[in-house]
Amino acid sequence: MNRAEGRRRQADRAMGGVPQRPWGQVERQMPPVRIISDDQVSAIHLAALDVLGRQGLRVLHAPARALYASAGAEVVDETVRLDAGLVAERLKTVPAGFTLEARNPARNLRIGGGWCVYGAVGGPAYVMCNDKGRRDGTFAEMCDYMRLIQGLNVIHQEGGGPFEPLDLPANTRHLDIYHAQIRLLDKSWQTQTLGHARTMDGIEMAAIMLGTTPEGLCHRPVLLGIINTNSPLQLDVPMAEGLIALAAHGQVNVITPFTLAGAMAPVTLAGALVLQHAEAIAGIVLTQIVRPGVPVMYGGFTSNVDMRSGAPAFGTPEYAKAAQASGQLARHIGVPFRSSNVTAANEVDAQAAYESQMALWGALTGGAHLLNHAAGWLHGGLTASFEKLILDAEMLQMMDAYFEPMATDPGALALDAIREAGAGGHFFGTAHTMERYETAFHTPMLSNWDNHPNWLSKGSIDARTRANSLWKELLAAQVDPALDPAVDEALHAYVTRRKAEGGAPMN
Amino acid sequence: MNRAEGRRRQADRAMGGVPQRPWGQVERQMPPVRIISDDQVSAIHLAALDVLGRQGLRVLHAPARALYASAGAEVVDETVRLDAGLVAERLKTVPAGFTLEARNPARNLRIGGGWCVYGAVGGPAYVMCNDKGRRDGTFAEMCDYMRLIQGLNVIHQEGGGPFEPLDLPANTRHLDIYHAQIRLLDKSWQTQTLGHARTMDGIEMAAIMLGTTPEGLCHRPVLLGIINTNSPLQLDVPMAEGLIALAAHGQVNVITPFTLAGAMAPVTLAGALVLQHAEAIAGIVLTQIVRPGVPVMYGGFTSNVDMRSGAPAFGTPEYAKAAQASGQLARHIGVPFRSSNVTAANEVDAQAAYESQMALWGALTGGAHLLNHAAGWLHGGLTASFEKLILDAEMLQMMDAYFEPMATDPGALALDAIREAGAGGHFFGTAHTMERYETAFHTPMLSNWDNHPNWLSKGSIDARTRANSLWKELLAAQVDPALDPAVDEALHAYVTRRKAEGGAPMN
């Protein structure tokens, strides 16, 4: 049994009989696309340094300002200015790559080089499915969504809570989400970063999960948290608190400016990238001041708005171009790169697919090391969709199959088979085909390749409706991964205590 | 008014008020993706030469065999063997690029380098729209489809008849199609190549269109015709006749083996590419024997079948990978490259979009110089869809916008705007935004960016349904381009005479 066959057999054992690729990351062999020239990368980088050195960033959190000042930044009132020398010095300590631990060591993840992590949707306000439309989320439904994330092999990481469980109190909701992430998944999960308390709760519970203490995590990256600067050029108190707490404990900040060109960023793509780059650098530098050498990522989220309505647009040509240019900027400063799978579509229709495809190709050929919101994102991030989760999982599987290297050994070149089939012959029955047909090609879970009369006779079921059946089939077959009862009990005790203390303060 | 503004204003004048990019080709600045190494390219090339030299091609057309023999090929019965020296010698005369003339010189097309031609769907048996489902096509509907191809700026070329007008007799149908192509379009159009008579009728009518004779076309490429080898390793009589007639008159053969891995080609991708490369080379060599220096293209169409059902699959990961590798193989022998926009989906749903996106990214980043079936293809090529035409036109527009170079001049870097907006400010009202907002971003025709409540209140109209409204709006506004009445009369006389003669013989 060769390696490909082993994979396929593993895939055949996937839950629910739905064909899936096996768990794993595929290393991209190709160099990332360079959508802009090296000179253009330099021009954007230098302009960002100009912004940081002359205009500076407004930092609303006094301890963060003190940290910047301690490293030699110029701090006047709330404005922090970073000169080029300070930036260059602090970027030197950023690791080019790292491994992120999961509850199950077999689920540990590589970040850097040709490796990418696919993290599921995180943070939407709403949940949606074909049957019930868009609505507020509940904890029970959130748990089901997490079970699907656990069950879908192609998704490497849970994204920090797929949607808000609005039936739980806001100040303690994060505790129940963390507990669910650990119970329902043996995969990596993202933590929440809104303020010190929520961030520390994630760190404490991750430590319990791994049988250690927060201090014991300091050299073991296990949590990844998204930090959004308040573009333009502002870092607020909750985000600064989250950033500092994560960095202080050796955990991974993903510094992601929210630079929508034409709104919170210049209307030109290059200008939006200058702003993104300046803000990302400012955040990355702060992590290295807090703890030199702590892993950190460069988040690229530049997109554009519809200038007629002001509506944010995602998965546009501009988005794809910005993603690839962001990868170049991140590599220019030696920081692993985060991008996303995004769409502004309202339904799981052709638009959702083509906008997400634009984002996927931009991000993955642009060298992303974390694809955030990789599966489930709809409505410009306001909604987590059950059917979009399936659509995205299919598209991610296709990208992974695309990135699998092509074999060109003598067996693959198939000269014997070409001779055996002969002119005008066929290959169905050749020995070459018989040996390989079961594992030769990507097997889809969502695509339907029936001919049209057959498709009609089976009820004309489109992709959106097939996705609905698929997630139900997968969910029905999903078995939660075993968790050490002692760990679960310790988590329960932690959550109970923190709830009694009032959870996180409401800002 | 800068260049971008001029473009946008031109776009605003597009038919029906539907926003479109202006007519034109976008030159890709990036080098094509190399999905396989140079060593792998060589391995496939050498294996293909081995096939051509030892196994050979079965050529059913005696005059074609005689042409091969005249150039030094070994011909035994129907088998033609080409040695590596003969192949290398004949490939030397293939032009790396050329210009294809259209009826309207403003519609002339560049092929080669970073330039690509988007040719509309050609050849399906059926037509389909949301209102009436799939059905046999009529001439009247085919004319409407051609009007949309003419009206959609992003489509550069008509693809040889979008679907068969089954209400016309088979032996003379091509004459009415050619006449419609010339009357309804001032753009480039592909000719039919099934046998000598159909091919010569295309050449005669193109000559009339340009006020010249078939001999007068010999150094003016105006027609492009698809030649499919009968994979594996066979060239039949009608295709050989078409190839010879086109090449003899200086017109462009697109040699496209139909190598479905697992059926007419080996089940391994590399093996299918070996077969494709061998057959493509054999056809390309024949064009150069007929007329050294005549433009010719290398067609890559390798895809795979579903090994469980035998159904052909398109827009798969394997397809994308094969398209990029085909581009490398074509460049290796110095021949312009043709790829396609394909899907096996049954509806204009998410699957149609993601399979086509896989094909588009594979083809266009793989350096395709002709994107055949660029718009309208559904059901693995059995059907031309009115709504898919719109979906594809939107996706092509997005690709063109993606390939537009990013400006990084001082104005684009926007340092003044960043200063003007200030920390925590916004860019809507900056002078920088005011000067640029109308032309800053790609304006979609199909994508809907309403927020979800607005989308619901407007009737929850998905992309498939919006595409239906769009083509009707575009068609209602379309005005056929003027044609010199003398030319039209000459074409009419030619068609009348040829019909009286019985048209093309039925094989």
PDB file of C-alpha atoms in Angstrom, chain A residues 128-322:
ATOM      1  CA  MET A 128     -27.693  30.739   9.288  1.00  0.00           C
ATOM      2  CA  CYS A 129     -28.849  27.585   7.568  1.00  0.00           C
ATOM      3  CA  ASN A 130     -31.159  26.812   4.665  1.00  0.00           C
ATOM      4  CA  ASP A 131     -33.922  25.571   6.941  1.00  0.00           C
ATOM      5  CA  LYS A 132     -34.224  28.495   9.317  1.00  0.00           C
ATOM      6  CA  GLY A 133     -32.524  31.450   7.648  1.00  0.00           C
ATOM      7  CA  ARG A 134     -30.406  33.888   9.599  1.00  0.00           C
ATOM      8  CA  ARG A 135     -30.946  34.223  13.329  1.00  0.00           C
ATOM      9  CA  ASP A 136     -29.261  34.810  16.682  1.00  0.00           C
ATOM     10  CA  GLY A 137     -27.057  31.907  17.691  1.00  0.00           C
ATOM     11  CA  THR A 138     -27.476  29.650  20.697  1.00  0.00           C
ATOM     12  CA  PHE A 139     -24.877  27.725  22.640  1.00  0.00           C
ATOM     13  CA  ALA A 140     -26.368  24.403  21.536  1.00  0.00           C
ATOM     14  CA  GLU A 141     -26.128  25.346  17.893  1.00  0.00           C
ATOM     15  CA  MET A 142     -22.634  26.702  18.406  1.00  0.00           C
ATOM     16  CA  CYS A 143     -21.617  23.321  19.804  1.00  0.00           C
ATOM     17  CA  ASP A 144     -23.019  21.579  16.734  1.00  0.00           C
ATOM     18  CA  TYR A 145     -21.065  23.953  14.535  1.00  0.00           C
ATOM     19  CA  MET A 146     -17.911  23.122  16.489  1.00  0.00           C
ATOM     20  CA  ARG A 147     -18.608  19.408  16.052  1.00  0.00           C
ATOM     21  CA  LEU A 148     -18.647  19.923  12.299  1.00  0.00           C
ATOM     22  CA  ILE A 149     -15.363  21.826  12.490  1.00  0.00           C
ATOM     23  CA  GLN A 150     -13.923  18.891  14.432  1.00  0.00           C
ATOM     24  CA  GLY A 151     -15.311  16.415  11.917  1.00  0.00           C
ATOM     25  CA  LEU A 152     -14.204  18.161   8.750  1.00  0.00           C
ATOM     26  CA  ASN A 153     -10.662  16.912   8.196  1.00  0.00           C
ATOM     27  CA  VAL A 154      -9.617  19.818   6.021  1.00  0.00           C
ATOM     28  CA  ILE A 155     -10.201  22.382   8.793  1.00  0.00           C
ATOM     29  CA  HIS A 156      -7.139  22.594  11.025  1.00  0.00           C
ATOM     30  CA  GLN A 157      -8.255  25.015  13.665  1.00  0.00           C
ATOM     31  CA  GLU A 158     -11.367  26.387  15.340  1.00  0.00           C
ATOM     32  CA  GLY A 159     -11.593  30.142  14.890  1.00  0.00           C
ATOM     33  CA  GLY A 160     -12.412  31.527  18.328  1.00  0.00           C
ATOM     34  CA  GLY A 161     -16.111  30.740  18.456  1.00  0.00           C
ATOM     35  CA  PRO A 162     -17.954  30.407  15.145  1.00  0.00           C
ATOM     36  CA  PHE A 163     -20.746  32.768  16.250  1.00  0.00           C
ATOM     37  CA  GLU A 164     -22.001  34.396  19.430  1.00  0.00           C
ATOM     38  CA  PRO A 165     -24.167  32.149  21.641  1.00  0.00           C
ATOM     39  CA  LEU A 166     -26.573  34.914  22.528  1.00  0.00           C
ATOM     40  CA  ASP A 167     -28.476  32.784  25.025  1.00  0.00           C
ATOM     41  CA  LEU A 168     -25.484  33.064  27.362  1.00  0.00           C
ATOM     42  CA  PRO A 169     -24.550  36.165  29.390  1.00  0.00           C
ATOM     43  CA  ALA A 170     -22.013  38.380  27.654  1.00  0.00           C
ATOM     44  CA  ASN A 171     -19.603  38.592  30.569  1.00  0.00           C
ATOM     45  CA  THR A 172     -19.120  34.824  30.967  1.00  0.00           C
ATOM     46  CA  ARG A 173     -19.918  33.575  27.467  1.00  0.00           C
ATOM     47  CA  HIS A 174     -16.248  33.287  26.568  1.00  0.00           C
ATOM     48  CA  LEU A 175     -15.746  30.748  29.390  1.00  0.00           C
ATOM     49  CA  ASP A 176     -18.410  28.437  27.979  1.00  0.00           C
ATOM     50  CA  ILE A 177     -16.981  28.870  24.503  1.00  0.00           C
ATOM     51  CA  TYR A 178     -13.459  27.945  25.659  1.00  0.00           C
ATOM     52  CA  HIS A 179     -14.813  24.923  27.516  1.00  0.00           C
ATOM     53  CA  ALA A 180     -16.707  23.817  24.404  1.00  0.00           C
ATOM     54  CA  GLN A 181     -13.630  24.322  22.217  1.00  0.00           C
ATOM     55  CA  ILE A 182     -11.646  22.005  24.464  1.00  0.00           C
ATOM     56  CA  ARG A 183     -14.402  19.419  24.947  1.00  0.00           C
ATOM     57  CA  LEU A 184     -15.675  19.207  21.388  1.00  0.00           C
ATOM     58  CA  LEU A 185     -12.386  19.518  19.533  1.00  0.00           C
ATOM     59  CA  ASP A 186      -9.010  17.901  19.844  1.00  0.00           C
ATOM     60  CA  LYS A 187      -7.807  20.400  17.249  1.00  0.00           C
ATOM     61  CA  SER A 188      -6.154  23.772  17.741  1.00  0.00           C
ATOM     62  CA  TRP A 189      -8.479  26.640  18.656  1.00  0.00           C
ATOM     63  CA  GLN A 190      -8.186  30.400  18.669  1.00  0.00           C
ATOM     64  CA  THR A 191      -8.716  32.410  21.825  1.00  0.00           C
ATOM     65  CA  GLN A 192     -10.585  35.658  22.352  1.00  0.00           C
ATOM     66  CA  THR A 193      -8.556  38.809  22.901  1.00  0.00           C
ATOM     67  CA  LEU A 194     -11.048  41.496  23.892  1.00  0.00           C
ATOM     68  CA  GLY A 195      -9.499  42.710  27.121  1.00  0.00           C
ATOM     69  CA  HIS A 196      -7.195  41.261  29.721  1.00  0.00           C
ATOM     70  CA  ALA A 197      -9.716  39.021  31.497  1.00  0.00           C
ATOM     71  CA  ARG A 198     -10.989  37.162  28.440  1.00  0.00           C
ATOM     72  CA  THR A 199      -7.456  36.683  27.172  1.00  0.00           C
ATOM     73  CA  MET A 200      -6.175  35.395  30.515  1.00  0.00           C
ATOM     74  CA  ASP A 201      -9.129  33.009  30.806  1.00  0.00           C
ATOM     75  CA  GLY A 202      -8.126  31.512  27.462  1.00  0.00           C
ATOM     76  CA  ILE A 203      -4.547  31.141  28.609  1.00  0.00           C
ATOM     77  CA  GLU A 204      -5.556  29.602  31.942  1.00  0.00           C
ATOM     78  CA  MET A 205      -7.893  27.106  30.311  1.00  0.00           C
ATOM     79  CA  ALA A 206      -5.374  26.185  27.601  1.00  0.00           C
ATOM     80  CA  ALA A 207      -2.881  25.534  30.386  1.00  0.00           C
ATOM     81  CA  ILE A 208      -5.363  23.259  32.165  1.00  0.00           C
ATOM     82  CA  MET A 209      -6.022  21.498  28.853  1.00  0.00           C
ATOM     83  CA  LEU A 210      -2.302  20.706  28.521  1.00  0.00           C
ATOM     84  CA  GLY A 211      -1.797  19.929  32.211  1.00  0.00           C
ATOM     85  CA  THR A 212       0.397  22.938  32.834  1.00  0.00           C
ATOM     86  CA  THR A 213       0.243  26.509  34.097  1.00  0.00           C
ATOM     87  CA  PRO A 214       0.142  29.821  32.227  1.00  0.00           C
ATOM     88  CA  GLU A 215       3.856  30.189  32.943  1.00  0.00           C
ATOM     89  CA  GLY A 216       4.383  26.702  31.569  1.00  0.00           C
ATOM     90  CA  LEU A 217       2.934  27.852  28.231  1.00  0.00           C
ATOM     91  CA  CYS A 218       5.462  30.622  27.773  1.00  0.00           C
ATOM     92  CA  HIS A 219       7.603  28.604  25.389  1.00  0.00           C
ATOM     93  CA  ARG A 220       4.772  26.491  24.003  1.00  0.00           C
ATOM     94  CA  PRO A 221       2.641  28.354  21.435  1.00  0.00           C
ATOM     95  CA  VAL A 222      -0.852  26.871  21.702  1.00  0.00           C
ATOM     96  CA  LEU A 223      -3.187  29.842  21.408  1.00  0.00           C
ATOM     97  CA  LEU A 224      -3.558  32.185  18.514  1.00  0.00           C
ATOM     98  CA  GLY A 225      -5.574  35.392  18.913  1.00  0.00           C
ATOM     99  CA  ILE A 226      -6.634  38.046  16.434  1.00  0.00           C
ATOM    100  CA  ILE A 227      -5.770  41.660  17.291  1.00  0.00           C
ATOM    101  CA  ASN A 228      -7.530  44.267  15.158  1.00  0.00           C
ATOM    102  CA  THR A 229      -6.116  47.744  15.199  1.00  0.00           C
ATOM    103  CA  ASN A 230      -8.802  50.434  14.985  1.00  0.00           C
ATOM    104  CA  SER A 231      -7.836  51.712  11.599  1.00  0.00           C
ATOM    105  CA  PRO A 232      -6.698  54.287  10.909  1.00  0.00           C
ATOM    106  CA  LEU A 233      -3.732  54.333  13.253  1.00  0.00           C
ATOM    107  CA  GLN A 234      -5.294  53.546  16.591  1.00  0.00           C
ATOM    108  CA  LEU A 235      -4.832  50.765  19.141  1.00  0.00           C
ATOM    109  CA  ASP A 236      -7.582  50.659  21.754  1.00  0.00           C
ATOM    110  CA  VAL A 237      -7.474  49.460  25.355  1.00  0.00           C
ATOM    111  CA  PRO A 238      -9.085  45.989  25.041  1.00  0.00           C
ATOM    112  CA  MET A 239      -6.934  45.033  22.041  1.00  0.00           C
ATOM    113  CA  ALA A 240      -3.767  46.316  23.693  1.00  0.00           C
ATOM    114  CA  GLU A 241      -4.593  44.329  26.820  1.00  0.00           C
ATOM    115  CA  GLY A 242      -5.187  41.190  24.785  1.00  0.00           C
ATOM    116  CA  LEU A 243      -1.988  41.665  22.789  1.00  0.00           C
ATOM    117  CA  ILE A 244       0.140  42.170  25.897  1.00  0.00           C
ATOM    118  CA  ALA A 245      -1.367  39.215  27.771  1.00  0.00           C
ATOM    119  CA  LEU A 246      -0.875  36.848  24.833  1.00  0.00           C
ATOM    120  CA  ALA A 247       2.668  37.986  24.120  1.00  0.00           C
ATOM    121  CA  ALA A 248       3.648  37.908  27.781  1.00  0.00           C
ATOM    122  CA  HIS A 249       2.626  34.257  27.898  1.00  0.00           C
ATOM    123  CA  GLY A 250       4.409  33.246  24.711  1.00  0.00           C
ATOM    124  CA  GLN A 251       1.203  33.026  22.690  1.00  0.00           C
ATOM    125  CA  VAL A 252       0.567  34.154  19.128  1.00  0.00           C
ATOM    126  CA  ASN A 253      -0.855  37.555  18.261  1.00  0.00           C
ATOM    127  CA  VAL A 254      -2.181  37.951  14.737  1.00  0.00           C
ATOM    128  CA  ILE A 255      -1.995  41.698  14.173  1.00  0.00           C
ATOM    129  CA  THR A 256      -4.712  42.492  11.660  1.00  0.00           C
ATOM    130  CA  PRO A 257      -5.501  46.081  10.692  1.00  0.00           C
ATOM    131  CA  PHE A 258      -9.046  46.447   9.384  1.00  0.00           C
ATOM    132  CA  THR A 259      -8.172  48.556   6.374  1.00  0.00           C
ATOM    133  CA  LEU A 260     -11.161  48.845   4.077  1.00  0.00           C
ATOM    134  CA  ALA A 261      -9.991  51.027   1.218  1.00  0.00           C
ATOM    135  CA  GLY A 262     -12.263  54.035   0.839  1.00  0.00           C
ATOM    136  CA  ALA A 263     -13.500  53.958   4.449  1.00  0.00           C
ATOM    137  CA  MET A 264     -10.968  53.330   7.219  1.00  0.00           C
ATOM    138  CA  ALA A 265      -8.100  53.368   4.705  1.00  0.00           C
ATOM    139  CA  PRO A 266      -7.146  55.334   1.588  1.00  0.00           C
ATOM    140  CA  VAL A 267      -9.193  54.673  -1.540  1.00  0.00           C
ATOM    141  CA  THR A 268      -6.071  53.498  -3.389  1.00  0.00           C
ATOM    142  CA  LEU A 269      -4.944  49.928  -2.813  1.00  0.00           C
ATOM    143  CA  ALA A 270      -1.334  50.968  -2.291  1.00  0.00           C
ATOM    144  CA  GLY A 271      -2.427  53.573   0.250  1.00  0.00           C
ATOM    145  CA  ALA A 272      -4.533  51.042   2.130  1.00  0.00           C
ATOM    146  CA  LEU A 273      -1.518  48.722   2.183  1.00  0.00           C
ATOM    147  CA  VAL A 274       0.707  51.502   3.532  1.00  0.00           C
ATOM    148  CA  LEU A 275      -1.734  51.959   6.396  1.00  0.00           C
ATOM    149  CA  GLN A 276      -2.092  48.202   6.968  1.00  0.00           C
ATOM    150  CA  HIS A 277       1.666  47.761   6.957  1.00  0.00           C
ATOM    151  CA  ALA A 278       2.245  50.638   9.404  1.00  0.00           C
ATOM    152  CA  GLU A 279      -0.366  49.361  11.861  1.00  0.00           C
ATOM    153  CA  ALA A 280       0.765  45.741  11.556  1.00  0.00           C
ATOM    154  CA  ILE A 281       4.367  46.735  12.215  1.00  0.00           C
ATOM    155  CA  ALA A 282       3.349  48.792  15.249  1.00  0.00           C
ATOM    156  CA  GLY A 283       1.540  45.798  16.749  1.00  0.00           C
ATOM    157  CA  ILE A 284       4.274  43.320  15.859  1.00  0.00           C
ATOM    158  CA  VAL A 285       6.895  45.588  17.430  1.00  0.00           C
ATOM    159  CA  LEU A 286       4.850  45.776  20.652  1.00  0.00           C
ATOM    160  CA  THR A 287       4.770  41.963  20.905  1.00  0.00           C
ATOM    161  CA  GLN A 288       8.558  41.867  20.631  1.00  0.00           C
ATOM    162  CA  ILE A 289       8.928  44.580  23.271  1.00  0.00           C
ATOM    163  CA  VAL A 290       6.728  42.548  25.614  1.00  0.00           C
ATOM    164  CA  ARG A 291       8.578  39.313  24.933  1.00  0.00           C
ATOM    165  CA  PRO A 292      11.407  39.243  22.393  1.00  0.00           C
ATOM    166  CA  GLY A 293      11.141  36.198  20.172  1.00  0.00           C
ATOM    167  CA  VAL A 294       7.448  35.524  20.806  1.00  0.00           C
ATOM    168  CA  PRO A 295       5.695  34.177  17.686  1.00  0.00           C
ATOM    169  CA  VAL A 296       3.503  36.751  15.977  1.00  0.00           C
ATOM    170  CA  MET A 297       1.750  36.990  12.625  1.00  0.00           C
ATOM    171  CA  TYR A 298       1.133  39.752  10.084  1.00  0.00           C
ATOM    172  CA  GLY A 299      -2.568  39.999   9.271  1.00  0.00           C
ATOM    173  CA  GLY A 300      -3.612  41.268   5.862  1.00  0.00           C
ATOM    174  CA  PHE A 301      -7.293  42.129   5.629  1.00  0.00           C
ATOM    175  CA  THR A 302      -7.303  44.970   3.127  1.00  0.00           C
ATOM    176  CA  SER A 303     -10.432  45.033   1.018  1.00  0.00           C
ATOM    177  CA  ASN A 304     -12.547  47.813  -0.433  1.00  0.00           C
ATOM    178  CA  VAL A 305     -15.981  49.308   0.012  1.00  0.00           C
ATOM    179  CA  ASP A 306     -18.617  49.842  -2.640  1.00  0.00           C
ATOM    180  CA  MET A 307     -18.148  53.576  -3.187  1.00  0.00           C
ATOM    181  CA  ARG A 308     -21.805  53.996  -4.186  1.00  0.00           C
ATOM    182  CA  SER A 309     -23.194  52.605  -0.933  1.00  0.00           C
ATOM    183  CA  GLY A 310     -20.279  52.378   1.486  1.00  0.00           C
ATOM    184  CA  ALA A 311     -20.960  48.650   1.835  1.00  0.00           C
ATOM    185  CA  PRO A 312     -17.867  46.546   2.463  1.00  0.00           C
ATOM    186  CA  ALA A 313     -16.923  44.238  -0.395  1.00  0.00           C
ATOM    187  CA  PHE A 314     -14.962  41.006  -0.048  1.00  0.00           C
ATOM    188  CA  GLY A 315     -13.452  38.518  -2.443  1.00  0.00           C
ATOM    189  CA  THR A 316     -13.056  41.294  -4.989  1.00  0.00           C
ATOM    190  CA  PRO A 317     -10.201  41.586  -7.485  1.00  0.00           C
ATOM    191  CA  GLU A 318      -8.765  44.239  -5.191  1.00  0.00           C
ATOM    192  CA  TYR A 319      -8.960  41.829  -2.267  1.00  0.00           C
ATOM    193  CA  ALA A 320      -7.038  39.116  -4.124  1.00  0.00           C
ATOM    194  CA  LYS A 321      -4.389  41.588  -5.216  1.00  0.00           C
ATOM    195  CA  ALA A 322      -4.064  43.050  -1.709  1.00  0.00           C
TER     196      ALA A 322
END
